[in-house]
C-alpha cells in the first residue's frame, strides 16, 4: 500500500491524511448545503485504498447519507448527488 498514505505495521491511515479527508468531506457537505444530514459512513476506496496504486492514482471518497434526511424527494436528491460527483 502507498506509504505516503498508510503507516506500518498495521496499515493505518496516516492521521494527517485522515484529518484532511475529513475536512474535504465537511467542505463538500457545507458547499452543497447538506451539513444537517447525518453522515452514516465515509468510505475510502480505489487504488490508494489497496495495492493497485500508481503515480496516477487519485483519492476516492464515498459519503453515505440518507437521501430522505436531505429532502423528501429522494429521487431528486439522488440525481443531485450524481450530478455533483467529481
C-alpha positions as a printed NumPy array, in Angstrom:
array([[  0.   ,   0.   ,   0.   ],
       [  1.159,   3.522,  -0.711],
       [  3.374,   4.514,   2.23 ],
       [  2.504,   8.189,   1.696],
       [ -0.99 ,   7.338,   2.968],
       [ -0.68 ,   4.213,   5.111],
       [  1.531,   3.689,   8.145],
       [  3.308,   0.461,   9.049],
       [  2.924,  -2.043,  10.655],
       [ -0.894,  -2.062,  10.781],
       [ -1.622,  -0.191,   7.544],
       [ -3.407,   2.569,   9.46 ],
       [ -4.321,   5.686,   7.508],
       [ -1.884,   8.495,   8.303],
       [ -3.684,  10.775,  10.834],
       [ -2.742,  13.905,   8.842],
       [ -4.27 ,  12.402,   5.695],
       [ -7.363,  11.312,   7.634],
       [ -7.85 ,  14.793,   9.093],
       [ -7.519,  16.396,   5.652],
       [-10.01 ,  13.949,   4.11 ],
       [-12.495,  14.751,   6.884],
       [-12.049,  18.469,   6.124],
       [-12.839,  17.759,   2.465],
       [-15.991,  15.874,   3.48 ],
       [-17.094,  18.771,   5.719],
       [-16.439,  21.291,   2.931],
       [-18.441,  19.182,   0.466],
       [-21.348,  18.918,   2.892],
       [-21.265,  22.667,   3.637],
       [-20.932,  23.759,  -0.006],
       [-23.857,  21.581,  -1.004],
       [-25.962,  22.806,   1.921],
       [-26.464,  19.312,   3.315],
       [-24.47 ,  19.663,   6.525],
       [-27.619,  18.891,   8.547],
       [-27.767,  15.352,   7.159],
       [-26.131,  12.748,   9.382],
       [-23.135,  11.081,   7.777],
       [-23.747,   7.346,   8.055],
       [-20.328,   6.347,   6.723],
       [-17.319,   7.582,   4.774],
       [-15.585,   5.035,   2.572],
       [-12.082,   5.469,   1.171],
       [-11.983,   3.278,  -1.945],
       [ -9.99 ,   2.845,  -5.107],
       [ -6.379,   2.067,  -5.828],
       [ -4.957,   4.143,  -2.964],
       [ -7.006,   2.066,  -0.538],
       [ -5.388,  -1.182,  -1.703],
       [ -2.328,  -2.499,  -3.502],
       [ -3.232,  -1.35 ,  -7.043],
       [ -1.997,   2.235,  -6.728],
       [  0.256,   4.009,  -9.213],
       [  1.591,   7.521,  -9.65 ],
       [ -1.692,   8.299, -11.461],
       [ -3.944,   7.215,  -8.585],
       [ -6.413,   9.623,  -7.054],
       [ -8.48 ,   9.568,  -3.887],
       [-11.995,   8.128,  -3.998],
       [-14.23 ,   9.103,  -1.072],
       [-17.824,   7.956,  -0.767],
       [-20.007,   9.862,   1.69 ],
       [-23.041,   7.859,   2.786],
       [-26.113,   9.793,   3.91 ],
       [-29.82 ,   9.06 ,   3.974],
       [-31.345,  10.811,   0.962],
       [-34.559,  11.271,   2.96 ],
       [-32.647,  13.372,   5.532],
       [-31.619,  15.766,   2.77 ],
       [-35.056,  16.105,   1.162],
       [-38.287,  14.102,   0.999],
       [-37.905,  13.859,  -2.787],
       [-35.24 ,  11.149,  -2.644],
       [-35.099,  10.704,  -6.429],
       [-34.234,  14.389,  -6.797],
       [-31.542,  14.066,  -4.119],
       [-30.07 ,  11.028,  -5.882],
       [-29.933,  12.909,  -9.191],
       [-28.39 ,  15.923,  -7.451],
       [-25.646,  13.834,  -5.845],
       [-24.918,  12.054,  -9.111],
       [-24.534,  15.43 , -10.822],
       [-22.182,  16.674,  -8.056],
       [-19.777,  13.736,  -8.237],
       [-16.324,  14.95 ,  -9.105]])
